[in-house]
mmCIF file of C-alpha atoms in Angstrom:
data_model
loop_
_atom_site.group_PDB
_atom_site.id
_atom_site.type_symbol
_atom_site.label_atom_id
_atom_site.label_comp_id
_atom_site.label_asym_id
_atom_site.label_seq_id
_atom_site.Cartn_x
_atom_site.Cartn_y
_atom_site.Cartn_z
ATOM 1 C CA UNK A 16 11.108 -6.811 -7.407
ATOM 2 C CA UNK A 17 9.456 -8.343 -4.339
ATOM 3 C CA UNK A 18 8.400 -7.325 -1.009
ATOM 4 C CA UNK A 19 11.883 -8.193 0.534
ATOM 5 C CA UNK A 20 14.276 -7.334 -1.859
ATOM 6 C CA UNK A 21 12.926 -3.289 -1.664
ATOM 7 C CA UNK A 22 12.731 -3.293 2.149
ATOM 8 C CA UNK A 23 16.139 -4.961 2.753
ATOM 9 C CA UNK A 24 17.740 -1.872 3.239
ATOM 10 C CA UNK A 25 16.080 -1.401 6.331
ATOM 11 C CA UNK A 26 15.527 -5.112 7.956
ATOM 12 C CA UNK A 27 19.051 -6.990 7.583
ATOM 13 C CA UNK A 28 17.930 -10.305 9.470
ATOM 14 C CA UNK A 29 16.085 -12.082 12.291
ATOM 15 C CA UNK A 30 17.582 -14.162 14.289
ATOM 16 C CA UNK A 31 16.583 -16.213 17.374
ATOM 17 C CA UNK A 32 18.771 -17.639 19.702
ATOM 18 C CA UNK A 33 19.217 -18.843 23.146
ATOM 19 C CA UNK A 34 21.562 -20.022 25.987
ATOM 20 C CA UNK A 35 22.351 -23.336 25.279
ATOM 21 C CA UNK A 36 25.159 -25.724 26.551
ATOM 22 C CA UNK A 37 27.904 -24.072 24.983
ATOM 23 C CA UNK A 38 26.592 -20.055 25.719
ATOM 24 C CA UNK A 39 24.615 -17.947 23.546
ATOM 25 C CA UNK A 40 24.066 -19.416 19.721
ATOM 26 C CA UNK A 41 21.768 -19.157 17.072
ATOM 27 C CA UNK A 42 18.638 -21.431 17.052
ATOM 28 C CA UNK A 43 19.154 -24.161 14.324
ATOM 29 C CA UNK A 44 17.083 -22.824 11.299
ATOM 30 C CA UNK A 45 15.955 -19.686 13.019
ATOM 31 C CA UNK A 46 17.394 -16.790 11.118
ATOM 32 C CA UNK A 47 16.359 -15.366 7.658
ATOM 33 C CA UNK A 48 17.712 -14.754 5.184
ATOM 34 C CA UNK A 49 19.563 -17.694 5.181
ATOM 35 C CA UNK A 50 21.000 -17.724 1.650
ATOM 36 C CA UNK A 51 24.594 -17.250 0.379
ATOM 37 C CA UNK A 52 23.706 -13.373 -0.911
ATOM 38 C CA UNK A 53 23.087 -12.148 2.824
ATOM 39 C CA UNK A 54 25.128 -10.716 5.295
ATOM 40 C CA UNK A 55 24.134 -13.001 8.010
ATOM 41 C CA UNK A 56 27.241 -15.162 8.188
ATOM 42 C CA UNK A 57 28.235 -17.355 11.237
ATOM 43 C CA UNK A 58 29.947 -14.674 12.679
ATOM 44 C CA UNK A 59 28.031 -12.468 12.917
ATOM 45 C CA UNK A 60 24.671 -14.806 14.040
ATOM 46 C CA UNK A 61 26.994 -15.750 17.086
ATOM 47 C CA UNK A 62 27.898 -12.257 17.588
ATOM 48 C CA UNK A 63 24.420 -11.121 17.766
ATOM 49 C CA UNK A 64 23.297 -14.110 19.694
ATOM 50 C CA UNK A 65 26.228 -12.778 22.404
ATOM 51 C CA UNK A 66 25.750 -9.694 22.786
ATOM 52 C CA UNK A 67 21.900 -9.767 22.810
ATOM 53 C CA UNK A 68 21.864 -12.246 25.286
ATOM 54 C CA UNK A 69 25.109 -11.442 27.313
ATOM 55 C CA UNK A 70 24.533 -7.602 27.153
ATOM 56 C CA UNK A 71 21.109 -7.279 28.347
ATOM 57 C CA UNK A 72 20.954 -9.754 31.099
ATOM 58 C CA UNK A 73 19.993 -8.280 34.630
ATOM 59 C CA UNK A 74 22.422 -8.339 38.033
ATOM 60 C CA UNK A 75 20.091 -11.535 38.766
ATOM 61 C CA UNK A 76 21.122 -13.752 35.751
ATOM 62 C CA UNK A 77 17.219 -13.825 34.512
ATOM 63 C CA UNK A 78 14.980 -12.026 32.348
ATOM 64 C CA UNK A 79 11.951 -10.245 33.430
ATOM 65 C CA UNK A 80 9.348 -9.591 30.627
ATOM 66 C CA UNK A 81 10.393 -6.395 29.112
ATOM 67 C CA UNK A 82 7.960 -2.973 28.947
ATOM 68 C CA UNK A 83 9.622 -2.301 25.471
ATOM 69 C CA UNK A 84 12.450 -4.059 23.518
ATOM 70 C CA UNK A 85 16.011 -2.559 23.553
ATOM 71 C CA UNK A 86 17.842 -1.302 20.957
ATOM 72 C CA UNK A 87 21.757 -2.657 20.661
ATOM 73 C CA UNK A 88 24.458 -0.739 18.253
ATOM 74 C CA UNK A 89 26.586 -2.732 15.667
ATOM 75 C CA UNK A 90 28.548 0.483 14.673
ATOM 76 C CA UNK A 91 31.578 -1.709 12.816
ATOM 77 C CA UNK A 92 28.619 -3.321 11.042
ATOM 78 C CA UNK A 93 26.654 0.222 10.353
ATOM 79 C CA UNK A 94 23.526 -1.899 11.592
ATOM 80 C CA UNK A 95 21.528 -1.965 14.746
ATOM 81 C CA UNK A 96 19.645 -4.960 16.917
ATOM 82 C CA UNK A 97 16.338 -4.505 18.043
ATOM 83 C CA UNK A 98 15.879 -7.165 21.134
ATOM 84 C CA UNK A 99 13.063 -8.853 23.119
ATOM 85 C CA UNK A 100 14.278 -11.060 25.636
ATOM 86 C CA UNK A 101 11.899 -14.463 26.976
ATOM 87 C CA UNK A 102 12.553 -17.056 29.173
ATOM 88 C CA UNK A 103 11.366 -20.646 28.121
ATOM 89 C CA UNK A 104 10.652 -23.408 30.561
ATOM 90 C CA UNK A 105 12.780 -26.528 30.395
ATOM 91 C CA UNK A 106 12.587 -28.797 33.337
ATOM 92 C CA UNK A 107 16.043 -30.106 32.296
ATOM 93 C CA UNK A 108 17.604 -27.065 32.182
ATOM 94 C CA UNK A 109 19.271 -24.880 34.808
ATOM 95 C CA UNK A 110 17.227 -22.778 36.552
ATOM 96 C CA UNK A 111 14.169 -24.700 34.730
ATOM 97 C CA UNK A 112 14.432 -22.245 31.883
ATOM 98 C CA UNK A 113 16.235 -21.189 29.146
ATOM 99 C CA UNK A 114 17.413 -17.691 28.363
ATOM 100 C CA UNK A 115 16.108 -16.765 24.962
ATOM 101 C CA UNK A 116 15.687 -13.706 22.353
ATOM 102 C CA UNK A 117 14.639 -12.713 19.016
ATOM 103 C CA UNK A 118 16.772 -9.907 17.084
ATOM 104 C CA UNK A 119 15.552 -7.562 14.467
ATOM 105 C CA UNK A 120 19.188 -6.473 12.523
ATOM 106 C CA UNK A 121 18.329 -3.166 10.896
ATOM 107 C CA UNK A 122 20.064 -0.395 8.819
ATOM 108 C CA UNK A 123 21.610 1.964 11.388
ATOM 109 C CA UNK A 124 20.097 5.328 9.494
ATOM 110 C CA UNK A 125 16.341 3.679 9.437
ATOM 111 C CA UNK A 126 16.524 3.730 14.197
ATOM 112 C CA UNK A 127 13.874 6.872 14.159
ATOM 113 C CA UNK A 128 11.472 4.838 12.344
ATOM 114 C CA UNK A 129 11.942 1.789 14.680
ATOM 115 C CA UNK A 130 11.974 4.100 17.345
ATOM 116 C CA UNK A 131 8.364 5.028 16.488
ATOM 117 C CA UNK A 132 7.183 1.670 16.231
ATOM 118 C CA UNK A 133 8.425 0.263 19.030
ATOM 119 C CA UNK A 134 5.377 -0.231 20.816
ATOM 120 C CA UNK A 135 3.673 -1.812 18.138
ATOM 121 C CA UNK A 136 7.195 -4.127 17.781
ATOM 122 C CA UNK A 137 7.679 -4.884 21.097
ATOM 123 C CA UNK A 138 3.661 -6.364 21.395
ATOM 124 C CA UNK A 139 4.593 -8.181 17.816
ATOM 125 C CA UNK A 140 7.693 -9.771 18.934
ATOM 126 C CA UNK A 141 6.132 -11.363 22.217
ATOM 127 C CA UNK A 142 3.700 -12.588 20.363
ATOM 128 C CA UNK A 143 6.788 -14.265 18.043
ATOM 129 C CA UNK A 144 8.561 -15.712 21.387
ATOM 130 C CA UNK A 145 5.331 -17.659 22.886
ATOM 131 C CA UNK A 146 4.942 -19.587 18.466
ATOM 132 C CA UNK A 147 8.876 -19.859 19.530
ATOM 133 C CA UNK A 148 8.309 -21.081 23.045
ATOM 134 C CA UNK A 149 5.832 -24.049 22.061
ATOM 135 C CA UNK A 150 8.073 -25.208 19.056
ATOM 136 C CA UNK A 151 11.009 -25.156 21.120
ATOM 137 C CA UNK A 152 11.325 -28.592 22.414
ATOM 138 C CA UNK A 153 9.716 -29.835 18.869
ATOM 139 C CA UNK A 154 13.668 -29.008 17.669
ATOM 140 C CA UNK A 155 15.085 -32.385 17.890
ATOM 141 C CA UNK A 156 12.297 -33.660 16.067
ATOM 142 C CA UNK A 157 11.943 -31.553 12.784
ATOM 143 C CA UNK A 158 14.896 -30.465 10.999
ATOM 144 C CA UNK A 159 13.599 -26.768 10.606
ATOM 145 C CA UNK A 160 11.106 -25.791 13.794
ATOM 146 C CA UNK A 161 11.463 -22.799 13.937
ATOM 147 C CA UNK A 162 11.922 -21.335 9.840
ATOM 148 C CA UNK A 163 8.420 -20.973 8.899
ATOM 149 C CA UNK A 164 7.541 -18.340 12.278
ATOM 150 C CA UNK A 165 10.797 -16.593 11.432
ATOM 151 C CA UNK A 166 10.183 -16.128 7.698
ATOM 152 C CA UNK A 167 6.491 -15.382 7.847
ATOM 153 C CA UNK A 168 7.699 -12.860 10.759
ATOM 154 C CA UNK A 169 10.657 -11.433 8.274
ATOM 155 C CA UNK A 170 8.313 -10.966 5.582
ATOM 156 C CA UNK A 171 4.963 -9.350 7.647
ATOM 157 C CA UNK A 172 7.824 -6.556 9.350
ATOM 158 C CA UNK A 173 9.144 -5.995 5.844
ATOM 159 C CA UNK A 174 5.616 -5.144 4.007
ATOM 160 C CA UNK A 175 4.664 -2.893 7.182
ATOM 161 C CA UNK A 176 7.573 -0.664 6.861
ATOM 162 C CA UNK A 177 7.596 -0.776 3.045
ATOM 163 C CA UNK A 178 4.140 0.251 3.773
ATOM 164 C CA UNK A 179 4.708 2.927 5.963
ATOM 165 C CA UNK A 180 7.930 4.384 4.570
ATOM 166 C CA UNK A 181 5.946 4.669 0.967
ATOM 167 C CA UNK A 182 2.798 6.084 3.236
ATOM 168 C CA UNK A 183 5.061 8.795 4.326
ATOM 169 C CA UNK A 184 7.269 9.301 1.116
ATOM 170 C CA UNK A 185 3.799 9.863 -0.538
ATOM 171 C CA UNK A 186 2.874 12.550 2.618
ATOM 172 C CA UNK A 187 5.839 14.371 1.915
ATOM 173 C CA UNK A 188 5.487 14.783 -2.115
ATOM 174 C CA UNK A 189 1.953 16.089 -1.084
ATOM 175 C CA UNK A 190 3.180 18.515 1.210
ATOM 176 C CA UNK A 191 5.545 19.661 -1.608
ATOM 177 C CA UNK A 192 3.054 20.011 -4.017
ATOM 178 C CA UNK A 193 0.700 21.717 -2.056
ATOM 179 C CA UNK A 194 2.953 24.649 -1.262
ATOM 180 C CA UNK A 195 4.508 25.055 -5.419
ATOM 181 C CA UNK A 196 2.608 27.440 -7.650
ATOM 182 C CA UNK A 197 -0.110 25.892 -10.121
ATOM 183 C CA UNK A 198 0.327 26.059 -13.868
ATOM 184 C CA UNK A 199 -2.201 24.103 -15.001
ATOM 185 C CA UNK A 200 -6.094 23.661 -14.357
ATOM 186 C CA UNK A 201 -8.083 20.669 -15.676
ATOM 187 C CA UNK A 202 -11.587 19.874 -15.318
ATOM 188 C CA UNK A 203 -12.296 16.250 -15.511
ATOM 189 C CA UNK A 204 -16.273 15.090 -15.198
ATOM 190 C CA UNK A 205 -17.236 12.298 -14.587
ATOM 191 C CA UNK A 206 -20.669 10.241 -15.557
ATOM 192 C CA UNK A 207 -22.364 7.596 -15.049
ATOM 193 C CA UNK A 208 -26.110 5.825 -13.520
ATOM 194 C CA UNK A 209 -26.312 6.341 -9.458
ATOM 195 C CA UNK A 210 -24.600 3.614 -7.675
ATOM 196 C CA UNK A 211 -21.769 2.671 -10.082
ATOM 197 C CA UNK A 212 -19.311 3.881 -7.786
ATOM 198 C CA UNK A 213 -18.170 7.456 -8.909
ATOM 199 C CA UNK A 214 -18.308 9.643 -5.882
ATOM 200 C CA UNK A 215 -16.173 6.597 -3.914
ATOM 201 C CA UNK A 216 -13.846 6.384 -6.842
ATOM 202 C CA UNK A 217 -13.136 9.845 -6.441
ATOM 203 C CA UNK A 218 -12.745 9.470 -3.029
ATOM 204 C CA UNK A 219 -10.468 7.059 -3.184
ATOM 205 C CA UNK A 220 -8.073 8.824 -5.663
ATOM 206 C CA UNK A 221 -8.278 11.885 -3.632
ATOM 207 C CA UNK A 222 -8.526 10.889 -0.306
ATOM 208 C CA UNK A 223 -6.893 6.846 -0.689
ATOM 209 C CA UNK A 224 -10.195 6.082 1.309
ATOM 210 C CA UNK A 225 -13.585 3.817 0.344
ATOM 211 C CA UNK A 226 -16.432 4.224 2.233
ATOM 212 C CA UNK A 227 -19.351 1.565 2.242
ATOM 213 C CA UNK A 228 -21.605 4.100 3.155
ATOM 214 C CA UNK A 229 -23.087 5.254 -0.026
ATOM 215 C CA UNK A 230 -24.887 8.996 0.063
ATOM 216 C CA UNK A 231 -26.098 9.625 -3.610
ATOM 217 C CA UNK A 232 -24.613 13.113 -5.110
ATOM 218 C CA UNK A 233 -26.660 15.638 -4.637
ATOM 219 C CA UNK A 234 -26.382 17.548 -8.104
ATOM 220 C CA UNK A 235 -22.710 17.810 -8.734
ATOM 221 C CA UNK A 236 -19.735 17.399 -5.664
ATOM 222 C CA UNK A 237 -16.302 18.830 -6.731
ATOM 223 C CA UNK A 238 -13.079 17.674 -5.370
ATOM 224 C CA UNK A 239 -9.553 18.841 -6.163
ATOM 225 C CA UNK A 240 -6.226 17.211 -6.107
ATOM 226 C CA UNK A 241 -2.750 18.524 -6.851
ATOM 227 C CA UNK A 242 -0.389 16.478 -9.139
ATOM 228 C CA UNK A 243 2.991 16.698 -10.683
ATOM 229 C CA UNK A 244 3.504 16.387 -14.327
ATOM 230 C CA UNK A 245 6.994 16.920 -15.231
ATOM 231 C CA UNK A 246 8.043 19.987 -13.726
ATOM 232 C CA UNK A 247 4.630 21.957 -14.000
ATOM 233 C CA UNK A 248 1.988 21.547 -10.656
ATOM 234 C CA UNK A 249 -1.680 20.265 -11.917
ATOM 235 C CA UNK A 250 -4.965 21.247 -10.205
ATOM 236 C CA UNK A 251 -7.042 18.551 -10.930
ATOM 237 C CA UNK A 252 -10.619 19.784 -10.821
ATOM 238 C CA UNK A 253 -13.255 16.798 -10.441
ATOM 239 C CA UNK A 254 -17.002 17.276 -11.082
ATOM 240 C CA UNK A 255 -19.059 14.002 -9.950
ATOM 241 C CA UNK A 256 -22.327 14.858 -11.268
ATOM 242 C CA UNK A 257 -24.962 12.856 -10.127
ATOM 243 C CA UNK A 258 -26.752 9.985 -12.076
ATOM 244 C CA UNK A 259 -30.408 11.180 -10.763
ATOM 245 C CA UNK A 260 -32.644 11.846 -13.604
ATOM 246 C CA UNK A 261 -33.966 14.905 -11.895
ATOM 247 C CA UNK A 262 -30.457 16.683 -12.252
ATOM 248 C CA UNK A 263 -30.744 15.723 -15.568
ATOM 249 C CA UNK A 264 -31.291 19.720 -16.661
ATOM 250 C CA UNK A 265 -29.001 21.010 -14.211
ATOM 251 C CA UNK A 266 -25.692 18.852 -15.216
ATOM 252 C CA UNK A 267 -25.870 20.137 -18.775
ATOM 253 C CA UNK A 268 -24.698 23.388 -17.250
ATOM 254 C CA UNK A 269 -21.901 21.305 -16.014
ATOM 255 C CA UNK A 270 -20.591 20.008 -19.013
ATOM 256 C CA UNK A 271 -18.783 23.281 -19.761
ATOM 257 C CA UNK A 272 -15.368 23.137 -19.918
ATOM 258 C CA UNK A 273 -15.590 18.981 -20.803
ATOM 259 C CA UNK A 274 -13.811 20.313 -24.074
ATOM 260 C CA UNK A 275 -10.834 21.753 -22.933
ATOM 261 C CA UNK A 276 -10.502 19.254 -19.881
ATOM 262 C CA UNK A 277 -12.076 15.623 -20.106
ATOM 263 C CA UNK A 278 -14.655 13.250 -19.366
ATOM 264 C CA UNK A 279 -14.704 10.061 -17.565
ATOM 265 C CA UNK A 280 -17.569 6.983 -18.075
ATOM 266 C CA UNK A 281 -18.670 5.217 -15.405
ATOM 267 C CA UNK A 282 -20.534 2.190 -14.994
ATOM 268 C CA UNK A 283 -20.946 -1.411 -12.534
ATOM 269 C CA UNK A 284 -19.554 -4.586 -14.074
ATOM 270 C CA UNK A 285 -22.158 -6.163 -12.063
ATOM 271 C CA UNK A 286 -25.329 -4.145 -13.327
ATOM 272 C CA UNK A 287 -25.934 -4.870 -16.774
ATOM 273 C CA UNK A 288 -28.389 -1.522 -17.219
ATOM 274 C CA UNK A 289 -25.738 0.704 -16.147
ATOM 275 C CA UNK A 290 -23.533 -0.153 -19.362
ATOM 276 C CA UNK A 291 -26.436 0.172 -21.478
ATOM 277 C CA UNK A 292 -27.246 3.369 -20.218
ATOM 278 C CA UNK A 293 -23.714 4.728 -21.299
ATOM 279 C CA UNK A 294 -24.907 5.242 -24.682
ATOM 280 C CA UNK A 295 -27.824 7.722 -23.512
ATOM 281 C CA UNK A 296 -24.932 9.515 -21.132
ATOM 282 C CA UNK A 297 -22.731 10.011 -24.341
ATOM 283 C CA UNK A 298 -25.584 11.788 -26.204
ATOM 284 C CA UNK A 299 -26.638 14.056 -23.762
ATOM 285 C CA UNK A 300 -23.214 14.825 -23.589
ATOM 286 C CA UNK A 301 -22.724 15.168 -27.384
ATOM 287 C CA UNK A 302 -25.958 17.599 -27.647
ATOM 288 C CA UNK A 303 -24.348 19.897 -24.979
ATOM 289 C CA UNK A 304 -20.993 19.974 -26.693
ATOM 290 C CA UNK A 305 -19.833 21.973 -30.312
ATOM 291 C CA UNK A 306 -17.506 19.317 -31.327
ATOM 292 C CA UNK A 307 -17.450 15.436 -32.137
ATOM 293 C CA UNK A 308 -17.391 13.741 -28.394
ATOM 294 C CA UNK A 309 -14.867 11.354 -30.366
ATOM 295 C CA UNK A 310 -12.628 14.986 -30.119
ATOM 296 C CA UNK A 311 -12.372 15.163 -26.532
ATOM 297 C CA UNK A 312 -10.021 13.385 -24.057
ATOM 298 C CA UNK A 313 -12.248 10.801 -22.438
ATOM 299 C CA UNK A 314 -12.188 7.422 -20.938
ATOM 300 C CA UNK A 315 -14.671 4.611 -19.833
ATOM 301 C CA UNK A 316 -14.368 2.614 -16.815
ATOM 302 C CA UNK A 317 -16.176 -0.568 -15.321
ATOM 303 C CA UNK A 318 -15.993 -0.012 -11.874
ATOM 304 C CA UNK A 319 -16.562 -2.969 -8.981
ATOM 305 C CA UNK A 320 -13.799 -5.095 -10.612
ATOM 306 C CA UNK A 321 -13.705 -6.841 -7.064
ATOM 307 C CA UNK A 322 -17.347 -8.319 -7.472
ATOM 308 C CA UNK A 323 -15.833 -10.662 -10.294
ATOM 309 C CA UNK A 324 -17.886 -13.323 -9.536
ATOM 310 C CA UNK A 325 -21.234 -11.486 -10.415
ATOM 311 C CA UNK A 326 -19.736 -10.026 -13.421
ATOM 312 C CA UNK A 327 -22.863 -9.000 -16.105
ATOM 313 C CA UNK A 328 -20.302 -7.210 -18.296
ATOM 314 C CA UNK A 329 -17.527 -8.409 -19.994
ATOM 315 C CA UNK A 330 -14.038 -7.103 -20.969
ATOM 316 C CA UNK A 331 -14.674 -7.461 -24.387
ATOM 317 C CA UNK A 332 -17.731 -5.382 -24.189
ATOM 318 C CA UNK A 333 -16.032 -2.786 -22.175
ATOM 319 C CA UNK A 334 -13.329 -2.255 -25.227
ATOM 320 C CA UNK A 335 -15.730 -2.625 -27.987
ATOM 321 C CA UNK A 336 -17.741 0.214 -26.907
ATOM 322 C CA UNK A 337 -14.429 2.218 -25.526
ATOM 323 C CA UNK A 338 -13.013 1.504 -29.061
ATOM 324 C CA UNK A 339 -17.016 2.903 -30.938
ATOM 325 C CA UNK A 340 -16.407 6.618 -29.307
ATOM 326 C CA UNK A 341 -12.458 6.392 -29.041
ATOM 327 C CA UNK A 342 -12.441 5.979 -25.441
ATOM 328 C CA UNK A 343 -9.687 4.754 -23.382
ATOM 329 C CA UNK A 344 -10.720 1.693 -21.088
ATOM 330 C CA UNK A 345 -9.996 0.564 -17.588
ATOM 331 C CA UNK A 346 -11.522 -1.668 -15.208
ATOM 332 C CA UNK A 347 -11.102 0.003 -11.514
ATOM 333 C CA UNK A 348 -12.201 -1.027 -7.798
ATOM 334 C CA UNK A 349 -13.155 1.959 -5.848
ATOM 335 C CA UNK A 350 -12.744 -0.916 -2.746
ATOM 336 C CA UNK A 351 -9.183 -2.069 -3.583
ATOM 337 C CA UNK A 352 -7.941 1.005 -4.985
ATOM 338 C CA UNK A 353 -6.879 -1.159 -8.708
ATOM 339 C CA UNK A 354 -6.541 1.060 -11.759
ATOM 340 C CA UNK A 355 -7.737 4.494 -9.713
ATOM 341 C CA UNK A 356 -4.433 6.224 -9.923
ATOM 342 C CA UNK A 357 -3.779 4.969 -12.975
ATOM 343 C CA UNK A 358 -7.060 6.421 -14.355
ATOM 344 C CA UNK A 359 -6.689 9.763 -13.323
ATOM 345 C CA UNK A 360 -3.137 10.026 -14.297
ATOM 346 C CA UNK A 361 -3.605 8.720 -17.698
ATOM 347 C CA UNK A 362 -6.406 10.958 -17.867
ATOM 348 C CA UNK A 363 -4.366 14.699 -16.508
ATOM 349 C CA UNK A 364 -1.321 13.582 -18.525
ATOM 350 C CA UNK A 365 -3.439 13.650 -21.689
ATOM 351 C CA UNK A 366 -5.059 16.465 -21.164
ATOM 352 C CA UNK A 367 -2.061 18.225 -19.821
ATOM 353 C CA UNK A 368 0.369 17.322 -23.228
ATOM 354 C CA UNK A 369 -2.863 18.765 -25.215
ATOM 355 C CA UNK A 370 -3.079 22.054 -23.352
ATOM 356 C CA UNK A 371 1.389 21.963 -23.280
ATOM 357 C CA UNK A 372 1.221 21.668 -27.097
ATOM 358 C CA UNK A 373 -1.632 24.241 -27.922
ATOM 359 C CA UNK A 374 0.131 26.917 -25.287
ATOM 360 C CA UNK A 375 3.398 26.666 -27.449
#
């Protein structure tokens, strides 16, 4: 499903249009969508063109740049219009300008969330009107002027309110979460040389931040995030236990609980040593544990996935040595975010069917 077929709900059309000879019309090729699926018939591109233009005009007949854009009501069509009115210069024309505007159409329900935007909106749109101004009198020598500002427009106000509205969903399923009862605790470690990325892996899956800035763990940082699993409420408990060899006594005190939770590889893609060093990781880990470290839920990652072009480890070694210790593999970027939810939730669902089973 693309970018425009989820957010259509909320953005109907854009349409630009201006006073020409015969009164308020659509601009030739400036509305989208423009196929025979939408809603955006003839009618009701002139009506909008009207009533925009018509509605909003001041006692003087002329259009002074607007603080904010105005919001119009299409009850019968359960849609509203957001407007920005601009004049553009035209010696030929009356008055030396013509009357023109660009209309959002929009989902009548989804007017608090334009409402909060409109601001940012109303500094977009003028930016839309003077690309519109200067291909204006370019219209009677391309076929389609104006299409490619319009679409690109369409599509850019789409993905920020798919963004947003999915930002907020997100907020609210947090907030939910945070106030149910726990039934579950897992510990999850994770391990790996200094400088593969753990601590802003974690951060990212806890915090959806990455931070350039790297401070190396001092001795073991723990961060916590609630998840849902069904209907049962999961504490996540994550250990980042740093890679310094002079922690190296200290973090075996850590690695209690590894059994009953899991454990999570780290190394750099781009830093050959740090894969090879995996192997001494998974026998320290082994000599602290009482059962086969095949036995326990764990997974490898190569982290930096971003820094493709400086790649020192390949896929295929990633899986072979996932595959030697019964690991599951993923290749994450702490910087882009790819794979980090996906690794932790692979990794609490796991662990959280193990400890469902062994409670029944």
């Amino acid at each position: 499903m693309t970018s425009r077929e989820k957010i259509d709900k909320i953005i109907r059309g854009v349409i630009f249009s201006y006073f020409g000879e015969e009164g308020p019309a659509p601009a030739r090729s400036g509305w989208f969508p423009d196929d025979n699926e939408t809603e955006l018939d003839l009618r009701i591109l002139h009506l909008v063109a009207l009533k925009s233009l018509s509605l909003l005009a001041g006692e003087t007949g002329s259009y002074p740049e607007p603080n904010l854009a105005s919001i119009i009501p299409f009850p019968h069509l359960n849609m509203s219009c957001l407007v920005y009115l601009f004049e553009i210069p035209e010696e030929k024309a009356r008055g030396k300008r013509v009357d023109s505007c660009i209309s959002v159409l929009f989902t009548e329900k989804f007017s608090p969330l334009i409402y909060k935007h409109i601001v940012f909106l109303t500094d977009y749109l003028k930016k839309i009107s003077l690309q519109l101004t200067e291909l204006f009198h370019k219209k009677d020598e391309e076929n389609e002027p104006f299409r490619n500002v319009i679409v690109k427009f369409y599509d850019n106000l789409t993905n920020f309110l798919e963004d947003y509205r999915a930002t907020e969903l997100k907020k609210w399923q947090l907030q939910e979460i945070s106030k149910a009862t726990i039934d579950y605790k897992i510990k999850i470690i994770v391990l790996g040389d200094p400088g593969v990325g753990k601590t802003t892996l974690l951060l990212r899956y806890v915090d959806q931040a990455f931070r350039e800035l790297y401070i190396p763990t001092t001795g073991v940082q723990i961060s916590t995030k609630r998840v849902k699993i069904g209907d049962d409420i999961i504490q996540l408990n994550l250990w980042d236990l740093a890679g310094e060899k002079k922690f190296k006594e200290l973090q075996r005190i850590y690695y209690e609980g590894a059994v009953e939770g899991g454990v999570i590889f780290a190394y750099d893609i781009t830093r050959k040593k740090s894969f090879e060093s995996l192997s001494n990781w998974i026998e320290d880990l082994q000599a602290a544990l009482t059962v086969n470290v095949k036995d326990i839920d764990g997974t490898l990652i190569g982290n930096k996935v971003d820094l493709k072009a400086t790649r020192q480890v390949s896929i295929e070694e990633g899986k072979k040595l996932a595959e030697k210790y019964d690991l599951r593999f993923f290749e994450t970027s702490a910087l882009t975010g790819e794979n980090v939810d996906e690794v932790f939730h692979d990794m609490a669902e796991k662990v959280y069917n193990r400890l469902k089973q062994n409670h029944q």
